[in-house]
Amino acid sequence: MGAAASVTESASKVSDEKVELKKFLECFLALAETGKANNAARKQSWIACDPNGNGYASLAETDGWIKKSLVAHYGEDEGGDLWRRYRPSYIRAFNDAKDTAPEKDVKGANATTDDYVTKNEFRICCAFICLYATMDDAFSMIDGGGEGVTATDDRRMSLDEFKAGWDKMGTAYGLAGLAEIADESKGEVTPDSVFAEIDADGKGMVLLNEWCAWLKAKEVAVGGISAKMLTAGDDDEKLLNEWCAWLKAKEVAVGGISAKMLTAGDDDE
């Protein structure tokens, strides 16, 4: 299990300015929910993600399915751009999802189910895809000093970049760690102290994996649904349902990410 679900709160509070992220989430968020319409859509998506029908989706198959989904939703150019934009996050979502169900040997192969996302793990994989994309978006906002991926981005975050983005972090995503930065009552929280905390290897640069690990630790520390999702497996159906219902309520209340999509099939829970 890993850090994907630490971005549940951020996904429900994404700023209207995060146009690309909202479009990305609109394509996958409903697939993480229950309900007749969402279940049917997820079954069709799983068939596309598992093209050979063996019940297992590799990282390459998952990556290809994400691209095809975005292209089908937004067209070749915009869909392809969105796929590339958040591609660094897919392996993290995949790795978290594939470890949630109990490990079993794969018949006829020198592998186990923990090498793949299984059908039973697909719903939580869709949730993790959304959550890690949100984390990646927050990272890219600071890396290079501007929104999205630009020529100045090098997939590393320097202290100077971190300081430059300090005032923008707390309000855009709703992540616990970033909200702590925005809390003016915590005078001991400074750019230097937080950066040093995130920079796990002490080499003066924060990488995406360090960023995600720090955000996960903050989510676990504050407790609540997102923390439970970080430490529970996909077999906890009640918990996942609780998370989805909570996230939906947040989105609908603020008119957020495709509220119309989130309420589809609500009578068939």
PDB file of C-alpha atoms in Angstrom:
ATOM      1  CA  MET A   1       0.000   0.000   0.000  1.00  0.00           C
ATOM      2  CA  GLY A   2       1.242   3.489  -0.698  1.00  0.00           C
ATOM      3  CA  ALA A   3       0.472   7.171  -0.742  1.00  0.00           C
ATOM      4  CA  ALA A   4      -2.176   7.617  -3.410  1.00  0.00           C
ATOM      5  CA  ALA A   5      -5.214   8.195  -1.266  1.00  0.00           C
ATOM      6  CA  SER A   6      -3.575  11.063   0.582  1.00  0.00           C
ATOM      7  CA  VAL A   7      -4.933  13.382  -2.091  1.00  0.00           C
ATOM      8  CA  THR A   8      -8.603  12.659  -1.477  1.00  0.00           C
ATOM      9  CA  GLU A   9      -9.188  15.991   0.204  1.00  0.00           C
ATOM     10  CA  SER A  10      -7.283  17.877  -2.461  1.00  0.00           C
ATOM     11  CA  ALA A  11      -9.399  16.339  -5.196  1.00  0.00           C
ATOM     12  CA  SER A  12     -12.526  17.746  -3.587  1.00  0.00           C
ATOM     13  CA  LYS A  13     -11.088  21.245  -3.218  1.00  0.00           C
ATOM     14  CA  VAL A  14      -9.248  21.797  -6.472  1.00  0.00           C
ATOM     15  CA  SER A  15      -9.158  25.450  -7.423  1.00  0.00           C
ATOM     16  CA  ASP A  16     -11.105  26.542 -10.498  1.00  0.00           C
ATOM     17  CA  GLU A  17      -7.790  27.776 -11.855  1.00  0.00           C
ATOM     18  CA  LYS A  18      -6.543  24.186 -12.216  1.00  0.00           C
ATOM     19  CA  VAL A  19      -8.250  23.657 -15.568  1.00  0.00           C
ATOM     20  CA  GLU A  20      -6.048  20.813 -16.803  1.00  0.00           C
ATOM     21  CA  LEU A  21      -6.315  18.901 -13.549  1.00  0.00           C
ATOM     22  CA  LYS A  22     -10.082  19.258 -13.447  1.00  0.00           C
ATOM     23  CA  LYS A  23     -10.359  17.927 -16.979  1.00  0.00           C
ATOM     24  CA  PHE A  24      -8.152  14.975 -16.111  1.00  0.00           C
ATOM     25  CA  LEU A  25     -10.122  14.146 -12.969  1.00  0.00           C
ATOM     26  CA  GLU A  26     -13.420  14.389 -14.833  1.00  0.00           C
ATOM     27  CA  CYS A  27     -12.336  11.485 -17.017  1.00  0.00           C
ATOM     28  CA  PHE A  28     -11.586   9.056 -14.161  1.00  0.00           C
ATOM     29  CA  LEU A  29     -13.177  10.163 -10.897  1.00  0.00           C
ATOM     30  CA  ALA A  30     -16.590   8.604 -11.514  1.00  0.00           C
ATOM     31  CA  LEU A  31     -14.906   5.244 -12.175  1.00  0.00           C
ATOM     32  CA  ALA A  32     -13.875   5.146  -8.515  1.00  0.00           C
ATOM     33  CA  GLU A  33     -17.491   5.284  -7.345  1.00  0.00           C
ATOM     34  CA  THR A  34     -20.255   2.752  -6.864  1.00  0.00           C
ATOM     35  CA  GLY A  35     -23.714   3.031  -8.399  1.00  0.00           C
ATOM     36  CA  LYS A  36     -25.209   1.296 -11.438  1.00  0.00           C
ATOM     37  CA  ALA A  37     -23.981   3.821 -14.010  1.00  0.00           C
ATOM     38  CA  ASN A  38     -20.473   3.976 -12.554  1.00  0.00           C
ATOM     39  CA  ASN A  39     -20.238   0.194 -12.197  1.00  0.00           C
ATOM     40  CA  ALA A  40     -21.228  -0.277 -15.831  1.00  0.00           C
ATOM     41  CA  ALA A  41     -18.731   2.324 -16.990  1.00  0.00           C
ATOM     42  CA  ARG A  42     -16.003   0.737 -14.903  1.00  0.00           C
ATOM     43  CA  LYS A  43     -16.695  -2.720 -16.358  1.00  0.00           C
ATOM     44  CA  GLN A  44     -16.261  -1.351 -19.858  1.00  0.00           C
ATOM     45  CA  SER A  45     -13.128   0.502 -18.819  1.00  0.00           C
ATOM     46  CA  TRP A  46     -11.682  -2.656 -17.302  1.00  0.00           C
ATOM     47  CA  ILE A  47     -12.222  -4.517 -20.587  1.00  0.00           C
ATOM     48  CA  ALA A  48     -10.242  -1.763 -22.310  1.00  0.00           C
ATOM     49  CA  CYS A  49      -7.534  -1.827 -19.638  1.00  0.00           C
ATOM     50  CA  ASP A  50      -7.244  -5.645 -19.784  1.00  0.00           C
ATOM     51  CA  PRO A  51      -7.303  -6.150 -23.573  1.00  0.00           C
ATOM     52  CA  ASN A  52      -6.258  -9.811 -23.496  1.00  0.00           C
ATOM     53  CA  GLY A  53      -8.900 -10.661 -20.910  1.00  0.00           C
ATOM     54  CA  ASN A  54      -6.626 -12.540 -18.513  1.00  0.00           C
ATOM     55  CA  GLY A  55      -7.833 -10.619 -15.456  1.00  0.00           C
ATOM     56  CA  TYR A  56      -4.585  -8.709 -14.967  1.00  0.00           C
ATOM     57  CA  ALA A  57      -3.515  -5.250 -16.127  1.00  0.00           C
ATOM     58  CA  SER A  58       0.178  -4.451 -16.425  1.00  0.00           C
ATOM     59  CA  LEU A  59       1.640  -0.975 -16.009  1.00  0.00           C
ATOM     60  CA  ALA A  60       1.956  -0.663 -19.796  1.00  0.00           C
ATOM     61  CA  GLU A  61      -1.683  -1.679 -20.275  1.00  0.00           C
ATOM     62  CA  THR A  62      -2.835   0.743 -17.582  1.00  0.00           C
ATOM     63  CA  ASP A  63      -0.808   3.563 -19.101  1.00  0.00           C
ATOM     64  CA  GLY A  64      -2.221   2.792 -22.536  1.00  0.00           C
ATOM     65  CA  TRP A  65      -5.770   2.720 -21.206  1.00  0.00           C
ATOM     66  CA  ILE A  66      -5.340   6.107 -19.533  1.00  0.00           C
ATOM     67  CA  LYS A  67      -4.152   7.581 -22.820  1.00  0.00           C
ATOM     68  CA  LYS A  68      -6.983   6.036 -24.835  1.00  0.00           C
ATOM     69  CA  SER A  69      -9.545   7.250 -22.294  1.00  0.00           C
ATOM     70  CA  LEU A  70      -8.289  10.824 -22.413  1.00  0.00           C
ATOM     71  CA  VAL A  71      -8.081  10.837 -26.223  1.00  0.00           C
ATOM     72  CA  ALA A  72     -11.618   9.445 -26.472  1.00  0.00           C
ATOM     73  CA  HIS A  73     -12.864  12.114 -24.078  1.00  0.00           C
ATOM     74  CA  TYR A  74     -10.986  15.160 -25.382  1.00  0.00           C
ATOM     75  CA  GLY A  75      -9.608  14.277 -28.804  1.00  0.00           C
ATOM     76  CA  GLU A  76      -6.141  13.323 -30.001  1.00  0.00           C
ATOM     77  CA  ASP A  77      -4.385  16.622 -29.315  1.00  0.00           C
ATOM     78  CA  GLU A  78      -5.843  17.699 -25.967  1.00  0.00           C
ATOM     79  CA  GLY A  79      -6.225  14.144 -24.691  1.00  0.00           C
ATOM     80  CA  GLY A  80      -2.644  13.315 -25.631  1.00  0.00           C
ATOM     81  CA  ASP A  81      -1.405  16.453 -23.919  1.00  0.00           C
ATOM     82  CA  LEU A  82      -3.264  15.596 -20.710  1.00  0.00           C
ATOM     83  CA  TRP A  83      -1.886  12.048 -20.795  1.00  0.00           C
ATOM     84  CA  ARG A  84       1.674  13.330 -21.083  1.00  0.00           C
ATOM     85  CA  ARG A  85       1.061  16.047 -18.517  1.00  0.00           C
ATOM     86  CA  TYR A  86       0.291  13.627 -15.677  1.00  0.00           C
ATOM     87  CA  ARG A  87       2.176  10.562 -16.877  1.00  0.00           C
ATOM     88  CA  PRO A  88       4.825  10.658 -14.102  1.00  0.00           C
ATOM     89  CA  SER A  89       2.064   9.941 -11.588  1.00  0.00           C
ATOM     90  CA  TYR A  90       0.661   6.775 -13.191  1.00  0.00           C
ATOM     91  CA  ILE A  91       3.313   4.394 -11.924  1.00  0.00           C
ATOM     92  CA  ARG A  92       2.627   5.505  -8.360  1.00  0.00           C
ATOM     93  CA  ALA A  93      -1.099   4.947  -8.729  1.00  0.00           C
ATOM     94  CA  PHE A  94      -0.431   1.554 -10.307  1.00  0.00           C
ATOM     95  CA  ASN A  95       1.975   0.463  -7.582  1.00  0.00           C
ATOM     96  CA  ASP A  96      -0.418   1.413  -4.794  1.00  0.00           C
ATOM     97  CA  ALA A  97      -3.392  -0.290  -6.418  1.00  0.00           C
ATOM     98  CA  LYS A  98      -1.635  -3.552  -7.271  1.00  0.00           C
ATOM     99  CA  ASP A  99      -0.697  -4.177  -3.646  1.00  0.00           C
ATOM    100  CA  THR A 100      -4.127  -3.719  -2.072  1.00  0.00           C
ATOM    101  CA  ALA A 101      -5.632  -7.180  -2.609  1.00  0.00           C
ATOM    102  CA  PRO A 102      -4.064 -10.337  -1.099  1.00  0.00           C
ATOM    103  CA  GLU A 103      -1.122 -11.636  -3.097  1.00  0.00           C
ATOM    104  CA  LYS A 104      -1.586 -14.841  -5.090  1.00  0.00           C
ATOM    105  CA  ASP A 105       0.496 -16.720  -7.632  1.00  0.00           C
ATOM    106  CA  VAL A 106      -0.393 -16.211 -11.277  1.00  0.00           C
ATOM    107  CA  LYS A 107      -0.916 -19.591 -12.903  1.00  0.00           C
ATOM    108  CA  GLY A 108       1.473 -20.371 -15.727  1.00  0.00           C
ATOM    109  CA  ALA A 109       3.700 -17.378 -15.050  1.00  0.00           C
ATOM    110  CA  ASN A 110       6.650 -16.532 -12.855  1.00  0.00           C
ATOM    111  CA  ALA A 111       4.689 -13.702 -11.247  1.00  0.00           C
ATOM    112  CA  THR A 112       2.138 -12.902  -8.565  1.00  0.00           C
ATOM    113  CA  THR A 113      -0.962 -10.757  -8.548  1.00  0.00           C
ATOM    114  CA  ASP A 114       1.101  -8.020  -6.895  1.00  0.00           C
ATOM    115  CA  ASP A 115       2.798  -7.520 -10.258  1.00  0.00           C
ATOM    116  CA  TYR A 116      -0.493  -6.409 -11.810  1.00  0.00           C
ATOM    117  CA  VAL A 117      -3.687  -4.502 -11.093  1.00  0.00           C
ATOM    118  CA  THR A 118      -6.472  -7.069 -10.871  1.00  0.00           C
ATOM    119  CA  LYS A 119     -10.125  -6.537 -11.642  1.00  0.00           C
ATOM    120  CA  ASN A 120     -10.891  -6.307  -7.916  1.00  0.00           C
ATOM    121  CA  GLU A 121      -8.285  -3.557  -7.563  1.00  0.00           C
ATOM    122  CA  PHE A 122      -9.377  -1.537 -10.577  1.00  0.00           C
ATOM    123  CA  ARG A 123     -11.780   0.768  -8.751  1.00  0.00           C
ATOM    124  CA  ILE A 124      -9.194   1.849  -6.222  1.00  0.00           C
ATOM    125  CA  CYS A 125      -6.681   2.171  -9.044  1.00  0.00           C
ATOM    126  CA  CYS A 126      -8.984   4.747 -10.660  1.00  0.00           C
ATOM    127  CA  ALA A 127      -9.111   6.625  -7.359  1.00  0.00           C
ATOM    128  CA  PHE A 128      -5.325   6.544  -7.065  1.00  0.00           C
ATOM    129  CA  ILE A 129      -4.940   7.781 -10.647  1.00  0.00           C
ATOM    130  CA  CYS A 130      -6.933  10.878  -9.699  1.00  0.00           C
ATOM    131  CA  LEU A 131      -5.153  11.365  -6.410  1.00  0.00           C
ATOM    132  CA  TYR A 132      -1.617  11.059  -7.681  1.00  0.00           C
ATOM    133  CA  ALA A 133      -2.384  13.344 -10.625  1.00  0.00           C
ATOM    134  CA  THR A 134      -3.441  15.958  -8.090  1.00  0.00           C
ATOM    135  CA  MET A 135      -0.194  15.474  -6.195  1.00  0.00           C
ATOM    136  CA  ASP A 136       1.781  15.776  -9.422  1.00  0.00           C
ATOM    137  CA  ASP A 137      -0.056  18.975 -10.330  1.00  0.00           C
ATOM    138  CA  ALA A 138       0.884  20.530  -7.000  1.00  0.00           C
ATOM    139  CA  PHE A 139       4.511  19.516  -7.551  1.00  0.00           C
ATOM    140  CA  SER A 140       4.565  21.013 -11.051  1.00  0.00           C
ATOM    141  CA  MET A 141       3.095  24.268  -9.764  1.00  0.00           C
ATOM    142  CA  ILE A 142       6.238  24.768  -7.688  1.00  0.00           C
ATOM    143  CA  ASP A 143       8.815  23.167  -9.996  1.00  0.00           C
ATOM    144  CA  GLY A 144       9.906  25.806 -12.495  1.00  0.00           C
ATOM    145  CA  GLY A 145       7.851  28.499 -10.798  1.00  0.00           C
ATOM    146  CA  GLY A 146       4.771  28.228 -13.004  1.00  0.00           C
ATOM    147  CA  GLU A 147       1.611  26.277 -13.722  1.00  0.00           C
ATOM    148  CA  GLY A 148       1.876  23.008 -15.611  1.00  0.00           C
ATOM    149  CA  VAL A 149       4.998  21.582 -17.219  1.00  0.00           C
ATOM    150  CA  THR A 150       7.166  24.245 -18.840  1.00  0.00           C
ATOM    151  CA  ALA A 151      10.683  24.518 -20.216  1.00  0.00           C
ATOM    152  CA  THR A 152      11.928  25.521 -16.759  1.00  0.00           C
ATOM    153  CA  ASP A 153      10.663  22.327 -15.116  1.00  0.00           C
ATOM    154  CA  ASP A 154      13.327  19.717 -14.396  1.00  0.00           C
ATOM    155  CA  ARG A 155      11.251  17.379 -12.192  1.00  0.00           C
ATOM    156  CA  ARG A 156      13.181  18.626  -9.170  1.00  0.00           C
ATOM    157  CA  MET A 157      12.178  21.267  -6.682  1.00  0.00           C
ATOM    158  CA  SER A 158      14.846  23.641  -5.370  1.00  0.00           C
ATOM    159  CA  LEU A 159      14.589  25.656  -2.177  1.00  0.00           C
ATOM    160  CA  ASP A 160      14.297  28.858  -4.207  1.00  0.00           C
ATOM    161  CA  GLU A 161      11.379  27.399  -6.197  1.00  0.00           C
ATOM    162  CA  PHE A 162       9.786  26.200  -2.981  1.00  0.00           C
ATOM    163  CA  LYS A 163      10.018  29.655  -1.436  1.00  0.00           C
ATOM    164  CA  ALA A 164       8.625  31.275  -4.587  1.00  0.00           C
ATOM    165  CA  GLY A 165       5.588  28.994  -4.499  1.00  0.00           C
ATOM    166  CA  TRP A 166       5.105  29.147  -0.728  1.00  0.00           C
ATOM    167  CA  ASP A 167       2.147  31.536  -0.751  1.00  0.00           C
ATOM    168  CA  LYS A 168       0.306  29.592  -3.485  1.00  0.00           C
ATOM    169  CA  MET A 169       0.449  26.129  -1.932  1.00  0.00           C
ATOM    170  CA  GLY A 170      -2.160  26.200   0.801  1.00  0.00           C
ATOM    171  CA  THR A 171      -5.315  27.175  -1.074  1.00  0.00           C
ATOM    172  CA  ALA A 172      -5.101  25.383  -4.422  1.00  0.00           C
ATOM    173  CA  TYR A 173      -5.475  21.736  -3.411  1.00  0.00           C
ATOM    174  CA  GLY A 174      -6.574  21.245   0.187  1.00  0.00           C
ATOM    175  CA  LEU A 175      -3.779  18.820   1.041  1.00  0.00           C
ATOM    176  CA  ALA A 176      -3.093  18.568   4.766  1.00  0.00           C
ATOM    177  CA  GLY A 177       0.592  19.322   4.415  1.00  0.00           C
ATOM    178  CA  LEU A 178      -0.040  22.350   2.232  1.00  0.00           C
ATOM    179  CA  ALA A 179      -2.883  23.568   4.447  1.00  0.00           C
ATOM    180  CA  GLU A 180      -0.423  23.532   7.341  1.00  0.00           C
ATOM    181  CA  ILE A 181       1.811  25.851   5.342  1.00  0.00           C
ATOM    182  CA  ALA A 182      -1.091  28.266   4.897  1.00  0.00           C
ATOM    183  CA  ASP A 183      -1.925  28.244   8.627  1.00  0.00           C
ATOM    184  CA  GLU A 184      -0.546  31.552   9.859  1.00  0.00           C
ATOM    185  CA  SER A 185      -0.959  30.463  13.488  1.00  0.00           C
ATOM    186  CA  LYS A 186       1.927  28.020  13.037  1.00  0.00           C
ATOM    187  CA  GLY A 187       4.779  30.441  13.149  1.00  0.00           C
ATOM    188  CA  GLU A 188       7.355  27.672  13.418  1.00  0.00           C
ATOM    189  CA  VAL A 189       6.452  26.488   9.922  1.00  0.00           C
ATOM    190  CA  THR A 190       8.853  28.211   7.530  1.00  0.00           C
ATOM    191  CA  PRO A 191       9.902  27.498   3.947  1.00  0.00           C
ATOM    192  CA  ASP A 192      13.344  26.386   5.103  1.00  0.00           C
ATOM    193  CA  SER A 193      12.061  24.061   7.826  1.00  0.00           C
ATOM    194  CA  VAL A 194       9.430  22.432   5.610  1.00  0.00           C
ATOM    195  CA  PHE A 195      11.792  22.022   2.672  1.00  0.00           C
ATOM    196  CA  ALA A 196      14.338  20.328   4.914  1.00  0.00           C
ATOM    197  CA  GLU A 197      11.613  17.999   6.163  1.00  0.00           C
ATOM    198  CA  ILE A 198      10.604  17.018   2.625  1.00  0.00           C
ATOM    199  CA  ASP A 199      14.168  16.661   1.330  1.00  0.00           C
ATOM    200  CA  ALA A 200      14.614  13.188   2.787  1.00  0.00           C
ATOM    201  CA  ASP A 201      18.093  12.552   1.371  1.00  0.00           C
ATOM    202  CA  GLY A 202      19.343  16.042   2.278  1.00  0.00           C
ATOM    203  CA  LYS A 203      20.765  16.685  -1.184  1.00  0.00           C
ATOM    204  CA  GLY A 204      19.108  20.073  -1.610  1.00  0.00           C
ATOM    205  CA  MET A 205      16.513  19.027  -4.169  1.00  0.00           C
ATOM    206  CA  VAL A 206      13.026  17.595  -3.626  1.00  0.00           C
ATOM    207  CA  LEU A 207      12.001  14.878  -6.051  1.00  0.00           C
ATOM    208  CA  LEU A 208       8.437  13.814  -6.801  1.00  0.00           C
ATOM    209  CA  ASN A 209       8.743  10.636  -4.725  1.00  0.00           C
ATOM    210  CA  GLU A 210       9.911  12.660  -1.704  1.00  0.00           C
ATOM    211  CA  TRP A 211       7.070  15.112  -2.235  1.00  0.00           C
ATOM    212  CA  CYS A 212       4.501  12.310  -2.332  1.00  0.00           C
ATOM    213  CA  ALA A 213       5.969  10.582   0.722  1.00  0.00           C
ATOM    214  CA  TRP A 214       5.802  13.820   2.711  1.00  0.00           C
ATOM    215  CA  LEU A 215       2.211  14.502   1.685  1.00  0.00           C
ATOM    216  CA  LYS A 216       1.251  10.965   2.650  1.00  0.00           C
ATOM    217  CA  ALA A 217       2.819  11.349   6.097  1.00  0.00           C
ATOM    218  CA  LYS A 218       0.900  14.582   6.665  1.00  0.00           C
ATOM    219  CA  GLU A 219      -2.405  13.001   5.654  1.00  0.00           C
ATOM    220  CA  VAL A 220      -1.859  10.070   8.003  1.00  0.00           C
ATOM    221  CA  ALA A 221      -0.919  12.426  10.832  1.00  0.00           C
ATOM    222  CA  VAL A 222      -4.188  14.360  10.678  1.00  0.00           C
ATOM    223  CA  GLY A 223      -6.353  11.216  10.564  1.00  0.00           C
ATOM    224  CA  GLY A 224      -9.794  11.065   8.948  1.00  0.00           C
ATOM    225  CA  ILE A 225     -11.002   9.258   5.858  1.00  0.00           C
ATOM    226  CA  SER A 226      -7.954  10.023   3.723  1.00  0.00           C
ATOM    227  CA  ALA A 227      -5.614   8.648   6.385  1.00  0.00           C
ATOM    228  CA  LYS A 228      -7.677   5.467   6.666  1.00  0.00           C
ATOM    229  CA  MET A 229      -7.507   5.059   2.898  1.00  0.00           C
ATOM    230  CA  LEU A 230      -3.746   5.352   3.108  1.00  0.00           C
ATOM    231  CA  THR A 231      -3.468   2.434   5.486  1.00  0.00           C
ATOM    232  CA  ALA A 232      -6.326   0.189   4.339  1.00  0.00           C
ATOM    233  CA  GLY A 233      -6.675  -2.136   1.393  1.00  0.00           C
ATOM    234  CA  ASP A 234      -9.226  -2.296  -1.382  1.00  0.00           C
ATOM    235  CA  ASP A 235     -10.960  -5.172   0.393  1.00  0.00           C
ATOM    236  CA  ASP A 236     -12.355  -2.620   2.827  1.00  0.00           C
ATOM    237  CA  GLU A 237     -15.416  -1.967   0.647  1.00  0.00           C
ATOM    238  CA  LYS A 238     -17.240   0.023   3.324  1.00  0.00           C
ATOM    239  CA  LEU A 239     -14.334   2.426   3.677  1.00  0.00           C
ATOM    240  CA  LEU A 240     -13.996   2.989  -0.053  1.00  0.00           C
ATOM    241  CA  ASN A 241     -17.735   3.613  -0.318  1.00  0.00           C
ATOM    242  CA  GLU A 242     -17.498   6.087   2.558  1.00  0.00           C
ATOM    243  CA  TRP A 243     -14.637   7.911   0.841  1.00  0.00           C
ATOM    244  CA  CYS A 244     -16.474   8.098  -2.477  1.00  0.00           C
ATOM    245  CA  ALA A 245     -19.671   9.394  -0.855  1.00  0.00           C
ATOM    246  CA  TRP A 246     -17.723  12.027   1.058  1.00  0.00           C
ATOM    247  CA  LEU A 247     -15.823  13.138  -2.029  1.00  0.00           C
ATOM    248  CA  LYS A 248     -19.009  13.319  -4.084  1.00  0.00           C
ATOM    249  CA  ALA A 249     -20.767  15.453  -1.463  1.00  0.00           C
ATOM    250  CA  LYS A 250     -17.851  17.887  -1.452  1.00  0.00           C
ATOM    251  CA  GLU A 251     -17.826  18.171  -5.232  1.00  0.00           C
ATOM    252  CA  VAL A 252     -21.574  18.625  -5.614  1.00  0.00           C
ATOM    253  CA  ALA A 253     -21.680  21.191  -2.801  1.00  0.00           C
ATOM    254  CA  VAL A 254     -19.136  23.447  -4.478  1.00  0.00           C
ATOM    255  CA  GLY A 255     -20.180  22.712  -8.058  1.00  0.00           C
ATOM    256  CA  GLY A 256     -16.764  21.156  -8.508  1.00  0.00           C
ATOM    257  CA  ILE A 257     -15.403  18.540 -10.871  1.00  0.00           C
ATOM    258  CA  SER A 258     -18.250  17.396 -13.080  1.00  0.00           C
ATOM    259  CA  ALA A 259     -20.937  17.429 -10.395  1.00  0.00           C
ATOM    260  CA  LYS A 260     -23.370  16.158 -13.016  1.00  0.00           C
ATOM    261  CA  MET A 261     -21.204  13.085 -13.578  1.00  0.00           C
ATOM    262  CA  LEU A 262     -20.812  12.515  -9.851  1.00  0.00           C
ATOM    263  CA  THR A 263     -24.587  12.417  -9.299  1.00  0.00           C
ATOM    264  CA  ALA A 264     -25.270  10.018 -12.155  1.00  0.00           C
ATOM    265  CA  GLY A 265     -26.650   6.749 -10.865  1.00  0.00           C
ATOM    266  CA  ASP A 266     -26.984   8.086  -7.338  1.00  0.00           C
ATOM    267  CA  ASP A 267     -30.338   6.379  -6.862  1.00  0.00           C
ATOM    268  CA  ASP A 268     -28.758   3.025  -7.629  1.00  0.00           C
ATOM    269  CA  GLU A 269     -26.136   3.004  -4.875  1.00  0.00           C
TER     270      GLU A 269
END
